[in-house]
């Protein structure tokens, strides 16, 4: 086993378990921090004065948009399945998880964008598989 294969196996194991490394870690932290944060946001919005309540929610909604844009940025950095680190496609598709906090907040852009993002990642994978199969003929 050469050094490159050993490194690739170690990266795959790190990406599969825990937070992983590199882009996998960044996407997982984006998801783990951004998605459940809507619960404290509700608590904070109840504790702040009434005139600031909507501002707290607007800041979190901007955070959801930022998280989804981060997913787009990572996808643009690794557009081809063959060039992605192990399990990155799965982590990219997890961006659809921002549907849940968007639904709780009634944030329409997130309600449509999050599932559309997961669908886009899946369709990109299917199209690339069909394209690769056609090229091998």
Tab-separated table of N, CA, C and O in Angstrom, residues 64-65 68 95-96 98-99 102 107-120:
chain	number	residue	atom	x	y	z
A	64	UNK	N	-29.124	31.520	8.416
A	64	UNK	CA	-29.531	30.374	7.606
A	64	UNK	C	-29.110	30.581	6.157
A	64	UNK	O	-28.570	29.669	5.519
A	65	UNK	N	-29.329	31.778	5.651
A	65	UNK	CA	-28.908	32.079	4.278
A	65	UNK	C	-27.390	31.936	4.148
A	65	UNK	O	-26.879	31.360	3.185
A	68	UNK	N	-26.460	28.225	4.032
A	68	UNK	CA	-26.749	27.635	2.720
A	68	UNK	C	-25.751	28.126	1.665
A	68	UNK	O	-25.333	27.352	0.803
A	95	UNK	N	-27.352	19.792	3.844
A	95	UNK	CA	-27.794	21.179	3.859
A	95	UNK	C	-29.308	21.289	3.803
A	95	UNK	O	-29.881	22.303	4.186
A	96	UNK	N	-29.974	20.238	3.344
A	96	UNK	CA	-31.432	20.214	3.349
A	96	UNK	C	-32.016	20.238	4.748
A	96	UNK	O	-33.199	20.511	4.942
A	98	UNK	N	-31.639	22.418	6.902
A	98	UNK	CA	-32.035	23.767	7.292
A	98	UNK	C	-33.502	24.036	6.996
A	98	UNK	O	-34.018	25.105	7.306
A	99	UNK	N	-34.176	23.043	6.434
A	99	UNK	CA	-35.616	23.135	6.228
A	99	UNK	C	-36.345	23.217	7.570
A	99	UNK	O	-37.301	23.974	7.720
A	102	UNK	N	-36.143	26.622	9.285
A	102	UNK	CA	-36.865	27.557	8.414
A	102	UNK	C	-38.366	27.369	8.564
A	102	UNK	O	-39.133	28.331	8.545
A	107	UNK	N	-39.724	31.000	7.566
A	107	UNK	CA	-38.778	31.677	6.681
A	107	UNK	C	-38.861	31.048	5.298
A	107	UNK	O	-38.255	30.022	5.023
A	108	UNK	N	-39.655	31.642	4.426
A	108	UNK	CA	-39.960	31.049	3.128
A	108	UNK	C	-38.744	30.783	2.255
A	108	UNK	O	-38.681	29.727	1.615
A	109	UNK	N	-37.774	31.671	2.181
A	109	UNK	CA	-36.609	31.335	1.350
A	109	UNK	C	-35.915	30.048	1.807
A	109	UNK	O	-35.511	29.224	0.987
A	110	UNK	N	-35.810	29.849	3.103
A	110	UNK	CA	-35.197	28.622	3.619
A	110	UNK	C	-36.070	27.398	3.425
A	110	UNK	O	-35.580	26.300	3.198
A	111	UNK	N	-37.382	27.582	3.502
A	111	UNK	CA	-38.305	26.457	3.323
A	111	UNK	C	-38.177	25.896	1.911
A	111	UNK	O	-38.256	24.685	1.702
A	112	UNK	N	-37.964	26.761	0.936
A	112	UNK	CA	-37.820	26.288	-0.441
A	112	UNK	C	-36.379	25.948	-0.795
A	112	UNK	O	-36.119	24.992	-1.518
A	113	UNK	N	-35.422	26.738	-0.307
A	113	UNK	CA	-34.028	26.561	-0.709
A	113	UNK	C	-33.391	25.312	-0.114
A	113	UNK	O	-32.616	24.639	-0.797
A	114	UNK	N	-33.682	24.979	1.129
A	114	UNK	CA	-33.024	23.843	1.770
A	114	UNK	C	-33.367	22.513	1.084
A	114	UNK	O	-32.456	21.765	0.707
A	115	UNK	N	-34.645	22.170	0.876
A	115	UNK	CA	-34.925	20.914	0.158
A	115	UNK	C	-34.470	20.975	-1.300
A	115	UNK	O	-34.025	19.965	-1.849
A	116	UNK	N	-34.558	22.150	-1.920
A	116	UNK	CA	-34.092	22.274	-3.299
A	116	UNK	C	-32.592	22.019	-3.382
A	116	UNK	O	-32.106	21.423	-4.344
A	117	UNK	N	-31.866	22.444	-2.353
A	117	UNK	CA	-30.424	22.210	-2.328
A	117	UNK	C	-30.121	20.717	-2.252
A	117	UNK	O	-29.275	20.209	-2.992
A	118	UNK	N	-30.786	20.003	-1.355
A	118	UNK	CA	-30.559	18.565	-1.231
A	118	UNK	C	-30.914	17.852	-2.539
A	118	UNK	O	-30.199	16.944	-2.983
A	119	UNK	N	-31.987	18.262	-3.167
A	119	UNK	CA	-32.388	17.691	-4.452
A	119	UNK	C	-31.350	17.996	-5.525
A	119	UNK	O	-31.001	17.134	-6.338
A	120	UNK	N	-30.835	19.209	-5.535
A	120	UNK	CA	-29.805	19.590	-6.497
A	120	UNK	C	-28.554	18.729	-6.357
A	120	UNK	O	-27.997	18.263	-7.351
